Coordinates of C-alpha atoms in Angstrom, one line a residue:
M1 CA -31.1 49.2 39.1
S2 CA -34.5 48.9 39.5
G3 CA -36.2 47.1 36.6
F4 CA -32.8 45.9 35.1
D5 CA -33.0 42.6 33.6
S6 CA -30.2 40.5 31.9
E7 CA -29.3 37.1 30.8
F8 CA -26.2 37.8 32.5
D9 CA -25.6 38.1 36.0
A10 CA -22.2 38.6 36.0
V11 CA -19.7 40.0 33.1
V12 CA -16.1 39.3 33.5
V13 CA -14.1 41.7 31.4
G14 CA -10.6 40.1 30.9
S15 CA -9.4 36.6 30.4
G16 CA -6.1 36.2 32.1
P17 CA -5.7 33.7 35.1
N18 CA -7.9 36.1 37.6
G19 CA -10.5 36.6 35.1
L20 CA -10.6 32.8 34.1
M21 CA -10.6 32.2 37.9
A22 CA -13.5 34.4 38.6
A23 CA -15.8 33.3 35.5
V24 CA -15.5 29.7 36.9
T25 CA -15.8 30.3 40.3
M26 CA -19.2 32.1 39.8
A27 CA -20.2 29.8 37.2
E28 CA -19.6 26.9 39.6
A29 CA -21.8 29.0 41.8
G30 CA -24.6 28.9 39.6
R31 CA -24.4 32.2 38.1
R32 CA -25.1 33.1 34.9
V33 CA -21.6 34.5 33.4
L34 CA -20.2 36.4 30.1
L35 CA -16.3 36.1 29.8
V36 CA -15.1 39.0 27.5
E37 CA -11.4 39.1 26.1
A38 CA -10.1 41.9 23.6
A39 CA -7.3 39.8 22.5
G40 CA -8.0 36.7 19.9
V41 CA -7.3 34.1 22.3
C42 CA -7.7 33.8 26.1
G43 CA -4.9 33.6 28.6
G44 CA -4.4 37.5 29.1
G45 CA -0.6 37.9 29.8
L46 CA -0.3 34.7 30.4
R47 CA -0.2 33.0 27.0
T48 CA 2.4 31.7 24.6
E49 CA 2.1 32.4 21.1
E50 CA 4.6 32.2 17.6
L51 CA 6.0 35.9 17.7
T52 CA 9.0 35.6 15.0
L53 CA 9.3 32.4 13.5
P54 CA 7.3 29.1 13.1
G55 CA 7.8 26.3 16.1
F56 CA 9.7 29.5 18.4
R57 CA 7.3 29.8 20.9
H58 CA 7.6 32.9 23.2
D59 CA 6.0 34.1 26.8
V60 CA 3.5 37.2 25.5
C61 CA 3.9 38.7 29.4
A62 CA 4.2 37.0 32.7
T63 CA 7.0 33.9 31.9
I64 CA 5.7 31.9 34.8
L65 CA 3.1 32.6 38.0
A66 CA 5.7 30.8 40.6
M67 CA 2.5 30.2 42.9
A68 CA 0.4 28.9 40.8
L69 CA -0.3 25.4 42.3
A70 CA -0.2 27.1 45.8
S71 CA -3.5 28.6 45.1
P72 CA -6.3 26.3 46.1
A73 CA -8.5 27.6 43.6
F74 CA -6.3 26.5 40.8
R75 CA -5.6 23.4 42.0
G76 CA -9.1 22.6 42.5
L77 CA -9.9 22.9 38.7
G78 CA -8.2 19.4 38.4
L79 CA -6.1 21.2 34.9
D80 CA -4.5 18.1 32.6
V81 CA -1.5 20.0 32.1
E82 CA 2.4 19.4 32.9
W83 CA 3.5 22.2 35.0
A84 CA 7.2 23.7 34.4
H85 CA 9.2 24.1 37.8
P86 CA 12.2 26.8 37.9
P87 CA 15.3 25.7 40.1
V88 CA 13.9 28.9 42.4
P89 CA 10.3 30.0 41.9
A90 CA 10.9 33.2 43.4
A91 CA 13.4 35.6 44.4
H92 CA 13.4 39.0 45.6
P93 CA 16.7 40.4 45.0
L94 CA 18.5 43.5 47.3
D95 CA 20.9 45.6 46.6
R96 CA 24.5 44.7 46.9
R97 CA 22.9 41.6 49.4
P98 CA 22.1 38.1 48.3
A99 CA 18.5 37.0 47.4

């Protein structure tokens, strides 16, 4: 748009894993990024909340991102978190056949 001026180079809508990674990648490239989220906390569908009783935490949407550590983008963040690893990271069940 001719003559369009903004204090941001990009606007990212949604602070789920993909939105956060997009915002971080553009910010690291020197872009001015605005990240907006409708919910009161970041994380999108990958967040945990106390939904029933105090101390009982529930995954709101996605329980796991089995391939998150396979992502060079996520590994490159150097997150100081403890990753939980399920015994079977991914399965594709087939009708009447083993996964």
